[in-house]
Amino acid sequence: MTVIALLAAVFAVTFEQFVQWQYGPMGIVGLLLLTVGIKAKSPTCSSIGAVVLALMMTRPAI
């Protein structure tokens, strides 16, 4: 059980660092809102987080 928790933590940190590197601080804000909304079972918060992430991923290429 400890190994699974450790692997999950490593995956979460790695994914967070990738989002930060790829999408910057707004990507972290969107990921945070999405995660908090899911944990708190708040559809408004998770929807805002999902929209922020979607906008960050579909921004026009310059």
CSV table of C-alpha atoms in Angstrom, one decimal:
chain,number,residue,atom,x,y,z
A,1,MET,CA,0.0,0.0,0.0
A,2,THR,CA,2.9,2.4,0.8
A,3,VAL,CA,4.4,1.8,-2.6
A,4,ILE,CA,1.2,2.7,-4.4
A,5,ALA,CA,0.9,5.9,-2.4
A,6,LEU,CA,4.5,6.8,-3.2
A,7,LEU,CA,3.9,6.1,-6.9
A,8,ALA,CA,0.8,8.2,-6.9
A,9,ALA,CA,2.6,11.1,-5.2
A,10,VAL,CA,5.5,10.9,-7.7
A,11,PHE,CA,3.0,10.9,-10.6
A,12,ALA,CA,1.1,13.8,-9.2
A,13,VAL,CA,4.2,15.9,-8.7
A,14,THR,CA,5.5,15.0,-12.2
A,15,PHE,CA,2.2,15.9,-13.8
A,16,GLU,CA,2.1,19.2,-11.9
A,17,GLN,CA,5.6,20.1,-13.0
A,18,PHE,CA,4.7,19.3,-16.6
A,19,VAL,CA,1.6,21.5,-16.5
A,20,GLN,CA,3.7,24.3,-14.9
A,21,TRP,CA,6.4,24.0,-17.6
A,22,GLN,CA,3.9,23.7,-20.5
A,23,TYR,CA,1.2,26.1,-19.5
A,24,GLY,CA,2.6,28.3,-16.8
A,25,PRO,CA,0.9,29.6,-13.6
A,26,MET,CA,-2.6,29.7,-15.2
A,27,GLY,CA,-2.2,26.0,-15.9
A,28,ILE,CA,-1.5,25.3,-12.3
A,29,VAL,CA,-4.5,27.5,-11.2
A,30,GLY,CA,-6.8,25.5,-13.6
A,31,LEU,CA,-5.5,22.2,-12.3
A,32,LEU,CA,-5.9,23.3,-8.7
A,33,LEU,CA,-9.4,24.5,-9.3
A,34,LEU,CA,-10.3,21.2,-11.1
A,35,THR,CA,-8.8,19.1,-8.3
A,36,VAL,CA,-10.4,21.1,-5.5
A,37,GLY,CA,-13.7,21.0,-7.2
A,38,ILE,CA,-13.6,17.3,-7.6
A,39,LYS,CA,-12.5,16.7,-4.1
A,40,ALA,CA,-15.1,19.1,-2.6
A,41,LYS,CA,-17.8,17.8,-5.1
A,42,SER,CA,-18.3,21.4,-6.3
A,43,PRO,CA,-19.5,21.4,-9.9
A,44,THR,CA,-18.9,25.1,-10.2
A,45,CYS,CA,-15.3,25.0,-9.1
A,46,SER,CA,-14.4,21.9,-11.2
A,47,SER,CA,-16.1,23.4,-14.2
A,48,ILE,CA,-14.1,26.7,-13.9
A,49,GLY,CA,-10.9,24.7,-13.6
A,50,ALA,CA,-11.8,22.5,-16.6
A,51,VAL,CA,-12.6,25.7,-18.7
A,52,VAL,CA,-9.3,27.3,-17.7
A,53,LEU,CA,-7.4,24.2,-18.7
A,54,ALA,CA,-9.3,23.9,-22.0
A,55,LEU,CA,-8.6,27.5,-22.8
A,56,MET,CA,-4.9,27.1,-22.0
A,57,MET,CA,-4.7,24.0,-24.3
A,58,THR,CA,-6.6,25.5,-27.2
A,59,ARG,CA,-5.1,28.9,-27.3
A,60,PRO,CA,-4.1,30.0,-30.8
A,61,ALA,CA,-0.5,29.4,-31.8
A,62,ILE,CA,1.5,32.6,-32.3
